[in-house]
Amino acid sequence: MGRPVPSPTLQMVASALAFSAMGVCVKQVGGRIPTAEVVLARALVSVVLSWWLLRRAGIDPWGQRRGLLLWRGSIGTVALACVYAALATLPLASATVLQYLYPTFTALLAWLVLGERIGGRVVVAMVLGWAGVLLVAQPAQLFSGGTPLAPLPVLVAVAGALTTAIAYVSVRSLGRSEHPLVIVFYFPLVAVPLSLPFVLLDPVVPTPTELLWLLGVGLFTQLGQVSLTRGLTALPAARATALSYVQVVFAGVWGWLLFQERIETATIGGAALVLLATLISLSSRRSDPEGAADR
């Protein structure tokens, strides 16, 4: 008898834990190692693992719609750089909350690009999502108390959510003709040559400890994506996203334990609004087993 397969719920929680650990690794090196170098390290680990999985499954790695695959890899690389830059500069919980704007952006882009129906729910979700962003960011012009976040990192985090949504829409289109492993493979395949010139312009030799953290970025990301894919194939999108939102809790705990980050009341309120926006935007959509976020 084979080993028992973990339940989809446990898969989603494991995915959230792995992605939160990835955030810890990014934050550990983010003060000294440039973002492009972190992206390159993650891509190198992922391209090796993805190639091995493709060869093991006997799947042609090059796909059919190569132009769109290259585009998905390119926009995914931009999203990854934004996410990593936000994780390095913002509190872990706040950066994670802002990243979870991507389902709302995806619903809007799917309407604009793919012609998928959009209704009043998505509009309500967008309003709630942006209200959540304001609570998390606490701009000085609107809030007299609390600790406002620096505007530029917040914009970078929102840009990461937007570009993640663009990558999602590309994945939805590619899913009609490409194997999921091929789509995953093209992401690091494109990220390596895109990030390498930036690394060469500003190279920083990592210490042995930093090398371990960089390896952790790639390994935890791969573990998170595997668990996420397995969970999403067996759960409705709304429930799966609600479960994956436990990543915000994990991020808050890691930030408090390792980086002495306070969890602001406004961050909790903003997280609740973004989660509600996410559930509303997904409530009328089918499960999409191949829509894994770029991390």
GROMACS .gro file of C-alpha atoms in nm:
model
  295
    1MET     CA    1   0.000   0.000   0.000
    2GLY     CA    2   0.121   0.353  -0.084
    3ARG     CA    3   0.151   0.635   0.161
    4PRO     CA    4  -0.179   0.811   0.246
    5VAL     CA    5  -0.232   1.135   0.055
    6PRO     CA    6  -0.289   1.438   0.283
    7SER     CA    7  -0.633   1.595   0.267
    8PRO     CA    8  -0.684   1.900   0.041
    9THR     CA    9  -0.733   2.115   0.352
   10LEU     CA   10  -0.398   2.007   0.491
   11GLN     CA   11  -0.239   2.065   0.150
   12MET     CA   12  -0.359   2.426   0.147
   13VAL     CA   13  -0.239   2.487   0.502
   14ALA     CA   14   0.097   2.328   0.417
   15SER     CA   15   0.120   2.553   0.113
   16ALA     CA   16   0.052   2.862   0.323
   17LEU     CA   17   0.314   2.754   0.579
   18ALA     CA   18   0.573   2.693   0.304
   19PHE     CA   19   0.507   3.030   0.139
   20SER     CA   20   0.529   3.208   0.474
   21ALA     CA   21   0.865   3.036   0.535
   22MET     CA   22   0.973   3.156   0.191
   23GLY     CA   23   0.888   3.510   0.303
   24VAL     CA   24   1.110   3.465   0.609
   25CYS     CA   25   1.399   3.355   0.387
   26VAL     CA   26   1.351   3.657   0.158
   27LYS     CA   27   1.344   3.892   0.455
   28GLN     CA   28   1.659   3.739   0.604
   29VAL     CA   29   1.864   3.831   0.294
   30GLY     CA   30   1.663   4.132   0.175
   31GLY     CA   31   1.867   4.387   0.365
   32ARG     CA   32   2.190   4.308   0.177
   33ILE     CA   33   2.120   4.085  -0.125
   34PRO     CA   34   1.956   4.272  -0.416
   35THR     CA   35   1.608   4.162  -0.520
   36ALA     CA   36   1.728   4.051  -0.866
   37GLU     CA   37   1.976   3.814  -0.701
   38VAL     CA   38   1.704   3.662  -0.485
   39VAL     CA   39   1.486   3.615  -0.795
   40LEU     CA   40   1.779   3.449  -0.977
   41ALA     CA   41   1.848   3.212  -0.689
   42ARG     CA   42   1.481   3.114  -0.669
   43ALA     CA   43   1.465   3.064  -1.047
   44LEU     CA   44   1.777   2.845  -1.059
   45VAL     CA   45   1.640   2.611  -0.793
   46SER     CA   46   1.298   2.601  -0.957
   47VAL     CA   47   1.422   2.543  -1.312
   48VAL     CA   48   1.622   2.238  -1.200
   49LEU     CA   49   1.331   2.092  -1.002
   50SER     CA   50   1.079   2.168  -1.278
   51TRP     CA   51   1.300   2.008  -1.545
   52TRP     CA   52   1.337   1.698  -1.329
   53LEU     CA   53   0.959   1.674  -1.282
   54LEU     CA   54   0.900   1.712  -1.657
   55ARG     CA   55   1.154   1.443  -1.745
   56ARG     CA   56   1.011   1.216  -1.479
   57ALA     CA   57   0.661   1.259  -1.622
   58GLY     CA   58   0.782   1.218  -1.983
   59ILE     CA   59   0.633   1.553  -2.092
   60ASP     CA   60   0.770   1.769  -2.374
   61PRO     CA   61   0.896   2.076  -2.185
   62TRP     CA   62   0.868   2.328  -2.471
   63GLY     CA   63   0.489   2.346  -2.506
   64GLN     CA   64   0.279   2.464  -2.799
   65ARG     CA   65   0.204   2.836  -2.749
   66ARG     CA   66   0.559   2.944  -2.681
   67GLY     CA   67   0.501   3.315  -2.730
   68LEU     CA   68   0.236   3.325  -2.458
   69LEU     CA   69   0.449   3.098  -2.239
   70LEU     CA   70   0.739   3.345  -2.268
   71TRP     CA   71   0.504   3.634  -2.188
   72ARG     CA   72   0.372   3.452  -1.880
   73GLY     CA   73   0.729   3.389  -1.768
   74SER     CA   74   0.825   3.753  -1.821
   75ILE     CA   75   0.531   3.907  -1.636
   76GLY     CA   76   0.569   3.644  -1.365
   77THR     CA   77   0.930   3.751  -1.316
   78VAL     CA   78   0.821   4.113  -1.270
   79ALA     CA   79   0.557   4.001  -1.021
   80LEU     CA   80   0.812   3.795  -0.831
   81ALA     CA   81   1.055   4.087  -0.809
   82CYS     CA   82   0.779   4.314  -0.672
   83VAL     CA   83   0.668   4.056  -0.417
   84TYR     CA   84   1.024   3.996  -0.296
   85ALA     CA   85   1.099   4.370  -0.276
   86ALA     CA   86   0.782   4.423  -0.069
   87LEU     CA   87   0.866   4.132   0.162
   88ALA     CA   88   1.214   4.273   0.220
   89THR     CA   89   1.093   4.623   0.312
   90LEU     CA   90   0.746   4.582   0.470
   91PRO     CA   91   0.634   4.389   0.777
   92LEU     CA   92   0.569   4.028   0.675
   93ALA     CA   93   0.198   4.036   0.759
   94SER     CA   94   0.138   4.365   0.574
   95ALA     CA   95   0.324   4.252   0.260
   96THR     CA   96   0.128   3.925   0.259
   97VAL     CA   97  -0.208   4.102   0.296
   98LEU     CA   98  -0.131   4.336   0.005
   99GLN     CA   99  -0.030   4.042  -0.217
  100TYR     CA  100  -0.376   3.891  -0.165
  101LEU     CA  101  -0.530   4.166  -0.376
  102TYR     CA  102  -0.450   3.955  -0.682
  103PRO     CA  103  -0.782   3.759  -0.700
  104THR     CA  104  -0.978   4.085  -0.732
  105PHE     CA  105  -0.740   4.212  -1.001
  106THR     CA  106  -0.768   3.874  -1.176
  107ALA     CA  107  -1.146   3.894  -1.192
  108LEU     CA  108  -1.128   4.241  -1.346
  109LEU     CA  109  -0.858   4.145  -1.599
  110ALA     CA  110  -1.039   3.824  -1.694
  111TRP     CA  111  -1.338   4.042  -1.786
  112LEU     CA  112  -1.125   4.288  -1.985
  113VAL     CA  113  -0.899   4.033  -2.160
  114LEU     CA  114  -1.090   3.705  -2.172
  115GLY     CA  115  -1.444   3.843  -2.183
  116GLU     CA  116  -1.547   3.663  -1.865
  117ARG     CA  117  -1.862   3.806  -1.713
  118ILE     CA  118  -1.817   4.062  -1.438
  119GLY     CA  119  -2.097   4.159  -1.202
  120GLY     CA  120  -2.174   4.378  -0.909
  121ARG     CA  121  -1.995   4.138  -0.675
  122VAL     CA  122  -1.658   4.211  -0.832
  123VAL     CA  123  -1.718   4.586  -0.801
  124VAL     CA  124  -1.803   4.543  -0.433
  125ALA     CA  125  -1.496   4.323  -0.391
  126MET     CA  126  -1.271   4.588  -0.545
  127VAL     CA  127  -1.407   4.857  -0.312
  128LEU     CA  128  -1.355   4.633  -0.007
  129GLY     CA  129  -1.008   4.532  -0.126
  130TRP     CA  130  -0.890   4.890  -0.165
  131ALA     CA  131  -1.041   4.981   0.171
  132GLY     CA  132  -0.831   4.699   0.314
  133VAL     CA  133  -0.519   4.841   0.145
  134LEU     CA  134  -0.587   5.181   0.305
  135LEU     CA  135  -0.621   5.023   0.648
  136VAL     CA  136  -0.296   4.830   0.609
  137ALA     CA  137  -0.100   5.123   0.464
  138GLN     CA  138  -0.250   5.386   0.700
  139PRO     CA  139  -0.149   5.691   0.495
  140ALA     CA  140  -0.078   5.992   0.716
  141GLN     CA  141  -0.331   6.201   0.524
  142LEU     CA  142  -0.615   5.973   0.637
  143PHE     CA  143  -0.496   5.830   0.969
  144SER     CA  144  -0.365   6.028   1.264
  145GLY     CA  145  -0.280   5.724   1.476
  146GLY     CA  146  -0.099   5.399   1.408
  147THR     CA  147   0.223   5.351   1.216
  148PRO     CA  148   0.189   5.443   0.846
  149LEU     CA  149   0.385   5.235   0.596
  150ALA     CA  150   0.622   5.396   0.347
  151PRO     CA  151   0.424   5.471   0.027
  152LEU     CA  152   0.677   5.331  -0.224
  153PRO     CA  153   0.696   4.977  -0.079
  154VAL     CA  154   0.315   4.971  -0.059
  155LEU     CA  155   0.292   5.067  -0.429
  156VAL     CA  156   0.549   4.797  -0.511
  157ALA     CA  157   0.340   4.541  -0.321
  158VAL     CA  158   0.022   4.645  -0.505
  159ALA     CA  159   0.214   4.628  -0.836
  160GLY     CA  160   0.315   4.275  -0.738
  161ALA     CA  161  -0.051   4.182  -0.687
  162LEU     CA  162  -0.147   4.338  -1.021
  163THR     CA  163   0.129   4.164  -1.219
  164THR     CA  164   0.047   3.837  -1.042
  165ALA     CA  165  -0.311   3.880  -1.166
  166ILE     CA  166  -0.184   3.938  -1.522
  167ALA     CA  167   0.019   3.617  -1.494
  168TYR     CA  168  -0.295   3.440  -1.367
  169VAL     CA  169  -0.493   3.547  -1.672
  170SER     CA  170  -0.214   3.417  -1.894
  171VAL     CA  171  -0.221   3.085  -1.707
  172ARG     CA  172  -0.598   3.059  -1.754
  173SER     CA  173  -0.550   3.098  -2.128
  174LEU     CA  174  -0.252   2.863  -2.142
  175GLY     CA  175  -0.436   2.599  -1.942
  176ARG     CA  176  -0.643   2.517  -2.251
  177SER     CA  177  -0.341   2.388  -2.442
  178GLU     CA  178  -0.046   2.340  -2.205
  179HIS     CA  179   0.035   2.095  -1.927
  180PRO     CA  180   0.063   2.266  -1.585
  181LEU     CA  181   0.423   2.147  -1.545
  182VAL     CA  182   0.516   2.317  -1.873
  183ILE     CA  183   0.363   2.645  -1.755
  184VAL     CA  184   0.550   2.620  -1.425
  185PHE     CA  185   0.876   2.536  -1.607
  186TYR     CA  186   0.867   2.842  -1.832
  187PHE     CA  187   0.847   3.077  -1.535
  188PRO     CA  188   1.200   3.013  -1.401
  189LEU     CA  189   1.328   2.944  -1.752
  190VAL     CA  190   1.250   3.307  -1.841
  191ALA     CA  191   1.334   3.448  -1.497
  192VAL     CA  192   1.699   3.333  -1.517
  193PRO     CA  193   1.801   3.536  -1.827
  194LEU     CA  194   1.582   3.833  -1.725
  195SER     CA  195   1.730   3.866  -1.377
  196LEU     CA  196   2.093   3.778  -1.465
  197PRO     CA  197   2.186   4.118  -1.624
  198PHE     CA  198   2.063   4.304  -1.314
  199VAL     CA  199   2.266   4.070  -1.094
  200LEU     CA  200   2.578   4.132  -1.303
  201LEU     CA  201   2.529   4.508  -1.272
  202ASP     CA  202   2.522   4.492  -0.892
  203PRO     CA  203   2.668   4.156  -0.780
  204VAL     CA  204   2.680   4.077  -0.409
  205VAL     CA  205   2.861   3.762  -0.302
  206PRO     CA  206   2.639   3.589  -0.045
  207THR     CA  207   2.786   3.452   0.275
  208PRO     CA  208   2.745   3.077   0.345
  209THR     CA  209   2.449   3.158   0.573
  210GLU     CA  210   2.288   3.375   0.304
  211LEU     CA  211   2.337   3.093   0.053
  212LEU     CA  212   2.130   2.870   0.280
  213TRP     CA  213   1.856   3.134   0.302
  214LEU     CA  214   1.858   3.171  -0.080
  215LEU     CA  215   1.830   2.794  -0.117
  216GLY     CA  216   1.539   2.806   0.126
  217VAL     CA  217   1.362   3.061  -0.096
  218GLY     CA  218   1.366   2.815  -0.387
  219LEU     CA  219   1.286   2.503  -0.188
  220PHE     CA  220   1.000   2.651   0.016
  221THR     CA  221   0.851   2.808  -0.299
  222GLN     CA  222   0.856   2.473  -0.478
  223LEU     CA  223   0.702   2.296  -0.178
  224GLY     CA  224   0.434   2.564  -0.156
  225GLN     CA  225   0.347   2.541  -0.524
  226VAL     CA  226   0.321   2.160  -0.516
  227SER     CA  227   0.091   2.167  -0.213
  228LEU     CA  228  -0.110   2.455  -0.361
  229THR     CA  229  -0.166   2.272  -0.690
  230ARG     CA  230  -0.277   1.956  -0.513
  231GLY     CA  231  -0.514   2.148  -0.287
  232LEU     CA  232  -0.667   2.352  -0.567
  233THR     CA  233  -0.744   2.043  -0.776
  234ALA     CA  234  -0.973   1.914  -0.501
  235LEU     CA  235  -1.133   2.226  -0.352
  236PRO     CA  236  -1.357   2.507  -0.479
  237ALA     CA  237  -1.157   2.823  -0.543
  238ALA     CA  238  -1.330   3.028  -0.273
  239ARG     CA  239  -1.270   2.770  -0.001
  240ALA     CA  240  -0.913   2.708  -0.117
  241THR     CA  241  -0.834   3.080  -0.108
  242ALA     CA  242  -0.989   3.114   0.237
  243LEU     CA  243  -0.765   2.833   0.360
  244SER     CA  244  -0.455   2.976   0.193
  245TYR     CA  245  -0.523   3.305   0.372
  246VAL     CA  246  -0.388   3.143   0.687
  247GLN     CA  247  -0.055   3.250   0.535
  248VAL     CA  248  -0.130   3.598   0.676
  249VAL     CA  249  -0.147   3.445   1.024
  250PHE     CA  250   0.177   3.254   0.972
  251ALA     CA  251   0.346   3.568   0.839
  252GLY     CA  252   0.231   3.768   1.139
  253VAL     CA  253   0.366   3.505   1.380
  254TRP     CA  254   0.702   3.482   1.197
  255GLY     CA  255   0.730   3.861   1.193
  256TRP     CA  256   0.658   3.884   1.565
  257LEU     CA  257   0.891   3.598   1.664
  258LEU     CA  258   1.187   3.665   1.433
  259PHE     CA  259   1.176   4.034   1.346
  260GLN     CA  260   0.998   4.189   1.647
  261GLU     CA  261   0.724   4.326   1.417
  262ARG     CA  262   0.409   4.452   1.587
  263ILE     CA  263   0.079   4.335   1.443
  264GLU     CA  264  -0.127   4.653   1.416
  265THR     CA  265  -0.503   4.645   1.471
  266ALA     CA  266  -0.542   4.821   1.136
  267THR     CA  267  -0.349   4.537   0.966
  268ILE     CA  268  -0.592   4.282   1.109
  269GLY     CA  269  -0.888   4.491   0.990
  270GLY     CA  270  -0.733   4.538   0.647
  271ALA     CA  271  -0.663   4.165   0.622
  272ALA     CA  272  -1.028   4.090   0.701
  273LEU     CA  273  -1.147   4.330   0.428
  274VAL     CA  274  -0.905   4.188   0.167
  275LEU     CA  275  -1.011   3.832   0.257
  276LEU     CA  276  -1.378   3.928   0.222
  277ALA     CA  277  -1.303   4.092  -0.113
  278THR     CA  278  -1.123   3.778  -0.229
  279LEU     CA  279  -1.409   3.548  -0.131
  280ILE     CA  280  -1.667   3.772  -0.300
  281SER     CA  281  -1.464   3.795  -0.622
  282LEU     CA  282  -1.430   3.415  -0.633
  283SER     CA  283  -1.777   3.319  -0.511
  284SER     CA  284  -1.931   3.299  -0.857
  285ARG     CA  285  -1.625   3.151  -1.033
  286ARG     CA  286  -1.532   2.790  -1.086
  287SER     CA  287  -1.228   2.632  -0.930
  288ASP     CA  288  -0.914   2.698  -1.133
  289PRO     CA  289  -0.661   2.425  -1.050
  290GLU     CA  290  -0.381   2.586  -1.246
  291GLY     CA  291  -0.395   2.938  -1.108
  292ALA     CA  292  -0.099   2.937  -0.876
  293ALA     CA  293   0.033   3.273  -0.776
  294ASP     CA  294   0.384   3.379  -0.859
  295ARG     CA  295   0.607   3.379  -0.555
   0.00000   0.00000   0.00000
